[in-house]
PDB file of C-alpha atoms in Angstrom:
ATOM      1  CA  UNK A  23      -9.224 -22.833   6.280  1.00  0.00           C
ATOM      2  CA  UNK A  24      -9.521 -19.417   7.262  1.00  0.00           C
ATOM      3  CA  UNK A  25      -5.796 -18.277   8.895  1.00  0.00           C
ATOM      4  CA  UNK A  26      -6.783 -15.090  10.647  1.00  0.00           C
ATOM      5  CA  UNK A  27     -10.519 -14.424  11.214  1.00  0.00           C
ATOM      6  CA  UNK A  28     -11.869 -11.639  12.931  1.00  0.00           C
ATOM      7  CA  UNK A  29     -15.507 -11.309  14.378  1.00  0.00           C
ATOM      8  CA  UNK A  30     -17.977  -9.161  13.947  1.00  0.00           C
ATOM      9  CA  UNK A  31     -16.898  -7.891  10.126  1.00  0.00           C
ATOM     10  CA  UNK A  32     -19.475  -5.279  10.487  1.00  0.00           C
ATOM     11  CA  UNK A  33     -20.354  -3.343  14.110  1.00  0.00           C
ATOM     12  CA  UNK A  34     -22.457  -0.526  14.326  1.00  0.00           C
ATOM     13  CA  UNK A  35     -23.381   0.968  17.255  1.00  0.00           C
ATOM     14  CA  UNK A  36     -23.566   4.488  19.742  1.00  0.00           C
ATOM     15  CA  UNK A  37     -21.367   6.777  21.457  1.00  0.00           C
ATOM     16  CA  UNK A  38     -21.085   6.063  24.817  1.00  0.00           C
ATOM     17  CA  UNK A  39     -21.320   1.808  24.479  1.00  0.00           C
ATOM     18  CA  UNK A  40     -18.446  -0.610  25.114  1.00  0.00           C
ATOM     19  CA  UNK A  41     -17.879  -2.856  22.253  1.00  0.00           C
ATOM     20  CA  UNK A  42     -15.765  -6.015  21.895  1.00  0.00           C
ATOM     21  CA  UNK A  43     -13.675  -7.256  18.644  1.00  0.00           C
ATOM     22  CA  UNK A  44     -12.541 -10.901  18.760  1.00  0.00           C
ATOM     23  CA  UNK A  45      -9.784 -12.484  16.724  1.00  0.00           C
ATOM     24  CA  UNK A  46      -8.286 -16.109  16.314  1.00  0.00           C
ATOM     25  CA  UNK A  47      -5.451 -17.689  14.339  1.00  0.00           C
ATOM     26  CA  UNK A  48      -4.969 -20.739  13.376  1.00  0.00           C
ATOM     27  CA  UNK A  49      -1.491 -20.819  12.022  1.00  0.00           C
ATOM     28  CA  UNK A  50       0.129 -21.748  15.476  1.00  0.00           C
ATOM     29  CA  UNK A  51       2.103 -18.212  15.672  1.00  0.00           C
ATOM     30  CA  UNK A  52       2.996 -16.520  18.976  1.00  0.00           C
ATOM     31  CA  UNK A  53       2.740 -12.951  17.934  1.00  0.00           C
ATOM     32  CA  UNK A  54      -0.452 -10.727  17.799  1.00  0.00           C
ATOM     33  CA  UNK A  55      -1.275  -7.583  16.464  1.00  0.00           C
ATOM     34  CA  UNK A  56      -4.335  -5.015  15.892  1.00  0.00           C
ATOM     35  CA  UNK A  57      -3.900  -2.178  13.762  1.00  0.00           C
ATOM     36  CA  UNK A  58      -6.142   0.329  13.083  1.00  0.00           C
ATOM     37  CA  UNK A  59      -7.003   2.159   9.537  1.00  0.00           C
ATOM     38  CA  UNK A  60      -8.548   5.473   9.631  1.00  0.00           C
ATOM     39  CA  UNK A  61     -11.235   7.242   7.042  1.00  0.00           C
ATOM     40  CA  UNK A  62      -7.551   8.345   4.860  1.00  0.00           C
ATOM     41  CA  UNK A  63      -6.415   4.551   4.468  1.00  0.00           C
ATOM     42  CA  UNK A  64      -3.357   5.241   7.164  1.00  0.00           C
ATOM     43  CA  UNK A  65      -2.631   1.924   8.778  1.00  0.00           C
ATOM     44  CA  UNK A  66      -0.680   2.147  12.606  1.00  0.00           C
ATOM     45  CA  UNK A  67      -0.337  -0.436  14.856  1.00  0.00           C
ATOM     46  CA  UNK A  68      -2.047  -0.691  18.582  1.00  0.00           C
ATOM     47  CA  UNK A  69      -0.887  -3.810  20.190  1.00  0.00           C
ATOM     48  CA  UNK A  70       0.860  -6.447  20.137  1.00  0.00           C
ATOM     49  CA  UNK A  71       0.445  -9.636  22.206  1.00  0.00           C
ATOM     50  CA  UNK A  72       3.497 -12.707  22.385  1.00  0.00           C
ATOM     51  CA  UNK A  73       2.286 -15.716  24.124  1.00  0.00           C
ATOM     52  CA  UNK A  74      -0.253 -13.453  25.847  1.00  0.00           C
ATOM     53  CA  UNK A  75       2.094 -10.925  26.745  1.00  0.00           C
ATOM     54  CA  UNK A  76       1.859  -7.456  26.066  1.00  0.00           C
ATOM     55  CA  UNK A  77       4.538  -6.293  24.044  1.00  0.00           C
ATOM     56  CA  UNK A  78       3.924  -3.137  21.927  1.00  0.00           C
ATOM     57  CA  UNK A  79       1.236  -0.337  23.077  1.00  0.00           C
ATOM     58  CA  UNK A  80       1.184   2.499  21.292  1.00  0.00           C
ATOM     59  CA  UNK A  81      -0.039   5.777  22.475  1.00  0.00           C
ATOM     60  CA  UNK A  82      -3.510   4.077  22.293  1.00  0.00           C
ATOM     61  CA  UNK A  83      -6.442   5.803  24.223  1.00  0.00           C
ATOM     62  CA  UNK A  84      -6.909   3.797  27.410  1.00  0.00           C
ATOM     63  CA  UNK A  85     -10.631   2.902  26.166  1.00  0.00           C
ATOM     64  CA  UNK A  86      -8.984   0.393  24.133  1.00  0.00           C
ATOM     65  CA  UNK A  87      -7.992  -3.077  26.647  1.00  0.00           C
ATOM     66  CA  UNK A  88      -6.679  -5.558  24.545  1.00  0.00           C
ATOM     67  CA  UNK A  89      -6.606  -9.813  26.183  1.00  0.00           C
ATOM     68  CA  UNK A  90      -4.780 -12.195  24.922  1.00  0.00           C
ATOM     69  CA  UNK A  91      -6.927 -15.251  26.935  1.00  0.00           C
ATOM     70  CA  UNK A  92      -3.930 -17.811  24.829  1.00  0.00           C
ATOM     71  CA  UNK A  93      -1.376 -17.271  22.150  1.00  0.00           C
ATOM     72  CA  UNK A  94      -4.144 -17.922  19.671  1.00  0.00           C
ATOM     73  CA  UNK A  95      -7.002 -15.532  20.320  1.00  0.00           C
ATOM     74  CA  UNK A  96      -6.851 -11.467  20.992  1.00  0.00           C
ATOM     75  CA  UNK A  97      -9.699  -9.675  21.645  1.00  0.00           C
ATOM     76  CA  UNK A  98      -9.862  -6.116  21.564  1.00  0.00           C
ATOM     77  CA  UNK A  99     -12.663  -4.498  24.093  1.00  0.00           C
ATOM     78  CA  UNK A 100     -13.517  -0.394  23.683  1.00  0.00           C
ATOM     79  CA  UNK A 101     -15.083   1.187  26.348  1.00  0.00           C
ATOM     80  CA  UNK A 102     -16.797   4.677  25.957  1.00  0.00           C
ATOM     81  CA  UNK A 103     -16.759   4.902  22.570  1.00  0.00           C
ATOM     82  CA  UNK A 104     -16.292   7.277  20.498  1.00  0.00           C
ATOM     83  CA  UNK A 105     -17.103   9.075  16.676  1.00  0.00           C
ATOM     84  CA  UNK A 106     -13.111   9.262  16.229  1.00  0.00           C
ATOM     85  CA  UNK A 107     -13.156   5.420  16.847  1.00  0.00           C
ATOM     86  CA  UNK A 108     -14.964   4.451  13.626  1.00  0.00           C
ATOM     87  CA  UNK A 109     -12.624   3.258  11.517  1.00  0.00           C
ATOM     88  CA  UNK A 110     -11.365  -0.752  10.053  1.00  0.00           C
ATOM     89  CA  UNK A 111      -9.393  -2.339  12.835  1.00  0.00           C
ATOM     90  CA  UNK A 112      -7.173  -5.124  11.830  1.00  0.00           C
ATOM     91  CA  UNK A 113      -5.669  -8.224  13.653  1.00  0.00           C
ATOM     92  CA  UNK A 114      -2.859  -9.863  12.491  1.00  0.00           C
ATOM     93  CA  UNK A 115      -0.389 -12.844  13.603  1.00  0.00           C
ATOM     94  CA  UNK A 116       3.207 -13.680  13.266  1.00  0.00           C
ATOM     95  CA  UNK A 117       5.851 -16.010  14.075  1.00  0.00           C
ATOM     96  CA  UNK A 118       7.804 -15.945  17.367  1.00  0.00           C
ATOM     97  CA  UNK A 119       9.954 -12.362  16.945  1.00  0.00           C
ATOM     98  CA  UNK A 120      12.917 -13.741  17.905  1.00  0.00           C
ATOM     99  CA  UNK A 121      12.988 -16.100  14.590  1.00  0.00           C
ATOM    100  CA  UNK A 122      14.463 -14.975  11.458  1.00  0.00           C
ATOM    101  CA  UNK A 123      11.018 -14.596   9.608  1.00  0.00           C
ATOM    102  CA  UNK A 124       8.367 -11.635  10.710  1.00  0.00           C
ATOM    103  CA  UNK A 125       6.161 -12.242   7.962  1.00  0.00           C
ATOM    104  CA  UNK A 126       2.671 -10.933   9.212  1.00  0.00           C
ATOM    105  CA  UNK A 127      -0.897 -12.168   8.153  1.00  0.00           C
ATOM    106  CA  UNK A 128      -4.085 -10.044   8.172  1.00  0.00           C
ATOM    107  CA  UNK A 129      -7.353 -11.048   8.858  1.00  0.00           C
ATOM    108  CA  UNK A 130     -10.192  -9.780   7.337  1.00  0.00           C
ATOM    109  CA  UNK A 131     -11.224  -6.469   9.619  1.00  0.00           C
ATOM    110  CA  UNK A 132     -13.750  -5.223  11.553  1.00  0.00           C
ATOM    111  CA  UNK A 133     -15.421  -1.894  10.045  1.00  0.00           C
ATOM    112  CA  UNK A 134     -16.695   0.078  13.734  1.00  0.00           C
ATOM    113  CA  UNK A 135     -18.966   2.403  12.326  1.00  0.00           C
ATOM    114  CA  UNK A 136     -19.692   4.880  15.940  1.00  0.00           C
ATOM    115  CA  UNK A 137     -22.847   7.119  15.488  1.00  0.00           C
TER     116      UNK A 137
ATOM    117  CA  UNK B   4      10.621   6.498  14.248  1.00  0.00           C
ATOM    118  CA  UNK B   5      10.888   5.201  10.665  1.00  0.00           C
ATOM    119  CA  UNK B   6       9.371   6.858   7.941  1.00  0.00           C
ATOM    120  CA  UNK B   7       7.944   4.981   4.640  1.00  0.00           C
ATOM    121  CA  UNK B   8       7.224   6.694   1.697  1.00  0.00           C
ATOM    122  CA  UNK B   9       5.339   5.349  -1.345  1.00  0.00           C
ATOM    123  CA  UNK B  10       4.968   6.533  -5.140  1.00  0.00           C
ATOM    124  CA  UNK B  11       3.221   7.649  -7.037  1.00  0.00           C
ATOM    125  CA  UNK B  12      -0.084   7.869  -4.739  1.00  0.00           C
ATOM    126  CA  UNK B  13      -1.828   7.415  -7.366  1.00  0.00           C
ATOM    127  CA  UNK B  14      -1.371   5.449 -10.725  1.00  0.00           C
ATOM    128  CA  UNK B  15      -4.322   4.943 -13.474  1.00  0.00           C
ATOM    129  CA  UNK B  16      -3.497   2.378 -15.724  1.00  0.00           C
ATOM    130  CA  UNK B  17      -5.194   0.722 -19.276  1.00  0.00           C
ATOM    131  CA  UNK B  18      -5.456  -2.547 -18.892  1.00  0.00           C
ATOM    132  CA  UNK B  19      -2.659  -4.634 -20.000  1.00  0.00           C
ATOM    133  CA  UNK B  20      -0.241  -2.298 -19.091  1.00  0.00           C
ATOM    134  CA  UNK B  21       3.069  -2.647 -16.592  1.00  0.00           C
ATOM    135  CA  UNK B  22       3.561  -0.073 -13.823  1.00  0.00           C
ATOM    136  CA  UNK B  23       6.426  -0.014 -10.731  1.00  0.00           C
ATOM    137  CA  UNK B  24       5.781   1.008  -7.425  1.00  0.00           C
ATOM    138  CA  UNK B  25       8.254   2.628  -5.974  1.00  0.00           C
ATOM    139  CA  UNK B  26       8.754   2.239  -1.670  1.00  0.00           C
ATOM    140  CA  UNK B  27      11.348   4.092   0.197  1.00  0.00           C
ATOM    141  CA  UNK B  28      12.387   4.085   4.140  1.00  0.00           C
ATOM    142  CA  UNK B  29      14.491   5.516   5.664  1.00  0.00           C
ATOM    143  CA  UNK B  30      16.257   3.093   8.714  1.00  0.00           C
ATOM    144  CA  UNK B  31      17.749  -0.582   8.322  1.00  0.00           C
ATOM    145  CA  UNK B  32      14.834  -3.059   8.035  1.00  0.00           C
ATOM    146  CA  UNK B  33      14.339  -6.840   9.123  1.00  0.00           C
ATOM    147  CA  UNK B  34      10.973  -7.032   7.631  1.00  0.00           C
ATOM    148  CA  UNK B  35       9.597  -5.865   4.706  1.00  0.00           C
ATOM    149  CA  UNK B  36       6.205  -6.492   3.075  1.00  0.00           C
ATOM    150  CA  UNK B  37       3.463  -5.428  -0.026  1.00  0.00           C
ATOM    151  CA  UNK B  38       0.058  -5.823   0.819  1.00  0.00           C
ATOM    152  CA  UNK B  39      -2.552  -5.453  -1.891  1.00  0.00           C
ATOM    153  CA  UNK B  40      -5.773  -3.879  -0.469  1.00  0.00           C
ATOM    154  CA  UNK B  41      -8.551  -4.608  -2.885  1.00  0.00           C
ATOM    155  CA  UNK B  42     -11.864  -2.730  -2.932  1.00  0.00           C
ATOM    156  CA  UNK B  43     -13.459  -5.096  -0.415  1.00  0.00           C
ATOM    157  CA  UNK B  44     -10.988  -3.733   2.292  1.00  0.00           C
ATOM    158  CA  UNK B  45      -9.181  -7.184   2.392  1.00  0.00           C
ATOM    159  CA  UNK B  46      -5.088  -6.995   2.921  1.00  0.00           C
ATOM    160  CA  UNK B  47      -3.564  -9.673   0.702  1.00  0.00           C
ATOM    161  CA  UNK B  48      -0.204 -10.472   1.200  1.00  0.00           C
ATOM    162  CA  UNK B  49       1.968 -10.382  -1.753  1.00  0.00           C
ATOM    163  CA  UNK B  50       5.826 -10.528  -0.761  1.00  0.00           C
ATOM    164  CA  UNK B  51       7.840 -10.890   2.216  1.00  0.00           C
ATOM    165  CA  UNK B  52      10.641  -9.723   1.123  1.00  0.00           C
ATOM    166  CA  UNK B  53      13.681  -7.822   3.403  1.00  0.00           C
ATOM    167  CA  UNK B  54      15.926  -8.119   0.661  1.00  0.00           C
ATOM    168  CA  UNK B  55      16.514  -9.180  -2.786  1.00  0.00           C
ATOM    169  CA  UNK B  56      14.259 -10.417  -5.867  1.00  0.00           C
ATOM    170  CA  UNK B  57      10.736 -12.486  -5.499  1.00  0.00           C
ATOM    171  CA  UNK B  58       8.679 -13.269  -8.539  1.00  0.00           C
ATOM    172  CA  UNK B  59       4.889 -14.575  -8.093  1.00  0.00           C
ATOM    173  CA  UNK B  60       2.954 -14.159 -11.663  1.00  0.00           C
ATOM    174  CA  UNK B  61       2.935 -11.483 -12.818  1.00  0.00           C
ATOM    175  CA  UNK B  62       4.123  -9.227 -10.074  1.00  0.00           C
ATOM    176  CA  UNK B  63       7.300  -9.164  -8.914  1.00  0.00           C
ATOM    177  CA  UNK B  64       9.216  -7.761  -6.400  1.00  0.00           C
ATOM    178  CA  UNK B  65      13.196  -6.221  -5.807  1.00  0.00           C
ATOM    179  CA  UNK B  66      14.414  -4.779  -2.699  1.00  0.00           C
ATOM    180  CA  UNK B  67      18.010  -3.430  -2.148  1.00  0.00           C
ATOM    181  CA  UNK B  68      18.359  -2.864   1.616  1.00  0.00           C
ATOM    182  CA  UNK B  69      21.508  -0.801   1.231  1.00  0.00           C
ATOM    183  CA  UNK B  70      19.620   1.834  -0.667  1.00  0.00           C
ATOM    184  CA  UNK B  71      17.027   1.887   1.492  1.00  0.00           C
ATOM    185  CA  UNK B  72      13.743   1.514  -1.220  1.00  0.00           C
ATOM    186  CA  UNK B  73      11.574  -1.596  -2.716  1.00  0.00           C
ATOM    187  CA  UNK B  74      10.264  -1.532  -6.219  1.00  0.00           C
ATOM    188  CA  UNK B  75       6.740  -3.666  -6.691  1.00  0.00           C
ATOM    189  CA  UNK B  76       6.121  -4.645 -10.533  1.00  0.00           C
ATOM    190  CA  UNK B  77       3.224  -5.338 -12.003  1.00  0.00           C
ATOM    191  CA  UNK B  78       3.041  -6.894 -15.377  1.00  0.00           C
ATOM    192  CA  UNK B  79      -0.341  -6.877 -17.824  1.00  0.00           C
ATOM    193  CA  UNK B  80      -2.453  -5.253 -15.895  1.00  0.00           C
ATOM    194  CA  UNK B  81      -5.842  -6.913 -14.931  1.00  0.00           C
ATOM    195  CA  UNK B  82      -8.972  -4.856 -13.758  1.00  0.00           C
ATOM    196  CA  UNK B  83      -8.385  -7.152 -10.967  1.00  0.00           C
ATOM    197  CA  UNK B  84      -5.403  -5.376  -9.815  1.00  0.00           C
ATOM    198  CA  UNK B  85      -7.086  -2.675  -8.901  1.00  0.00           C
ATOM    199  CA  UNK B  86      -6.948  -1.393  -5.044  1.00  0.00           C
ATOM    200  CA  UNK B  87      -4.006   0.252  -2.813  1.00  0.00           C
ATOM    201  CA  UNK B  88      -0.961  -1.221  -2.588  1.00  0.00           C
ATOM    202  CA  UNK B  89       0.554  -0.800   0.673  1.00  0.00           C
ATOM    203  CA  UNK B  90       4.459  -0.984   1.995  1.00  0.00           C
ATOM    204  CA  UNK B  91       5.254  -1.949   5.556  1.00  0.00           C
ATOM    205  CA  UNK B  92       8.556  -1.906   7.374  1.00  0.00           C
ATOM    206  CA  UNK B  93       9.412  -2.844  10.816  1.00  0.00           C
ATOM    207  CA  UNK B  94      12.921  -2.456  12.180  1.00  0.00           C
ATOM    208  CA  UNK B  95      14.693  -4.863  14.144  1.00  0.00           C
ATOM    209  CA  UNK B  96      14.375  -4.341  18.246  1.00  0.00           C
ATOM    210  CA  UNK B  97      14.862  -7.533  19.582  1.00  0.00           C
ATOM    211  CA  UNK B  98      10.932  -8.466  20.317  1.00  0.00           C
ATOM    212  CA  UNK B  99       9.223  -5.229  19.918  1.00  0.00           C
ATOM    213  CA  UNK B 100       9.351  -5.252  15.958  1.00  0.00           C
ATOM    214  CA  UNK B 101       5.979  -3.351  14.729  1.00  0.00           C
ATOM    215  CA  UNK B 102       5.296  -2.764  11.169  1.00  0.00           C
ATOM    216  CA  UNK B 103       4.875   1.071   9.847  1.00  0.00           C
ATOM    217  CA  UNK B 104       3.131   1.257   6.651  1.00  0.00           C
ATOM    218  CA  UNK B 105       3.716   3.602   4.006  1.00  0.00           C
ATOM    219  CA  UNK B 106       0.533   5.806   2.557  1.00  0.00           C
ATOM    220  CA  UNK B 107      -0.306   3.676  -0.172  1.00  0.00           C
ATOM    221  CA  UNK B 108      -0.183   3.619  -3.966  1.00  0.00           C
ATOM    222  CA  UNK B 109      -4.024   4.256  -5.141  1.00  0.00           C
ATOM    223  CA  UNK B 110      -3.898   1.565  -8.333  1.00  0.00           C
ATOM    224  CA  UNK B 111      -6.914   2.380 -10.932  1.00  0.00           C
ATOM    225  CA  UNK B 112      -7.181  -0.489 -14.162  1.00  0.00           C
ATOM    226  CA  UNK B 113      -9.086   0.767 -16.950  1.00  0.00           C
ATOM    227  CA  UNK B 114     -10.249  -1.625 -18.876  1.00  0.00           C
TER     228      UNK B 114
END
C-alpha cells in the first residue's frame, strides 16, 4: 500500500493557467507538508498543514493556496502560473509534532513542467 | 535559520567500494534524516536518526548531536546506490518544526 501518493506525477501545462496538485496519506499522521525542489536539486519547504490547520507558510508566492479538506489529504492549487514554477513539488506526512518522533515520509512528486 | 551543509557534493565511486558522507548543521536538532534520491526523482527514506548509531544493510548511520554533524556509510557499493543523498534537519519549536535540507551529496557507482 502506497503511504504517501501524490496525483498527477506528470503536469504540463501554460503560463497563465491555474493548476491543482492533490495528495493523500494513509499512515493516519496529523502533519502535512509540500516542499518544493528547484532545476539545482534544492529542497525548501512551503506548507505545512496539522489536522487541517495551517501551520508553517513560508515566504511562498500567494499563487500557491494550499487545503487541507481532513488531516489526510492536502491539495496544493496554483493560480497564474508561472515559468519559475516548474519544478518537482513534494508532499510529505508526519506524526503529531508534539510527539517525540518527526520522522517525515515523501510521496512520490509531481514534476510541473510551465511552458 | 539553520544552515546544513553536506560533503563532498560529489563522490564517484567503483563499485564495491565504501564511501562516508559527511552532514554538518549548525543549531540543536530534534529531527534528523538521510534521504536517498535515486535517478527516478523518488526520496527514500533511509534513517531517522537525531542521535546516535543506526545500521540497515549495508549503510549505516552515526550522529553525535553535541558536535553538531551526521556521518552516512555506505558499504560495497552497488550501481544501485547511485543518486543524491540528501540531509534534513528541523529544529525543535514546539509545533512549527520544518525540515531544511542540506545540498546534497551527488553519488556516481561505476561499475
Amino acid at each position: 500500500d502506497t503511504a504517501v501518493s501524490q496525483t498527477p506525477k506528470y503536469l504540463v501545462t501554460q503560463m497563465g493557467n491555474d493548476k491543482s496538485i492533490k495528495c493523500e496519506q494513509n499512515l493516519g499522521h496529523d502533519t502535512m507538508y509540500w516542499y518544493k525542489q528547484d532545476s539545482k536539486k534544492f529542497l525548501k519547504i512551503m506548507f505545512s498543514y496539522n489536522n487541517k490547520e495551517l501551520i508553517i507558510n513560508e515566504t511562498v508566492p500567494n499563487r500557491f493556496s494550499p487545503k487541507s479538506p481532513d488531516k489526510a489529504h492536502l491539495n496544493l492549487h496554483i493560480n497564474s502560473l508561472e515559468l519559475g514554477d516548474s519544478a518537482v513539488y513534494f508532499c510529505a506526512s508526519s506524526q503529531d509534532l508534539r510527539r517525540v518522533r518527526y520522522e517525515q515520509y515523501f510521496g512520490p512528486g509531481t514534476r510541473l513542467t510551465v511552458t | 535559520g539553520i544552515q546544513v551543509e553536506q560533503s563532498p557534493p560529489d563522490l564517484i565511486l567503483q563499485e564495491g567500494a565504501n564511501s562516508t558522507l559527511r552532514c554538518n548543521f549548525s543549531d540543536s536538532v530534534n529531527n534528523l534524516q538521510w534521504f536517498h534520491q535515486n535517478p527516478w526523482g523518488q526520496l527514500i527514506n533511509l534513517f531517522y536518526i537525531p542521535s546516535g548509531t543506526k545500521q540497515n544493510g549495508r549503510l549505516s548511520a552515526t550522529t553525535v548531536a553535541t558536535e553538531r554533524y551526521s556521518l552516512l556509510y555506505i558499504s560495497s557499493s552497488q550501481t544501485t546506490d547511485s543518486g543524491v543523498y540528501f540531509c534534513a534537519v528541523a529544529v525543535r519549536n514546539f509545533g512549527n518544526e520544518k525540515l531544511t535540507f542540506g545540498t546534497g551529496t551527488r553519488l556516481t557507482i561505476i561499475p
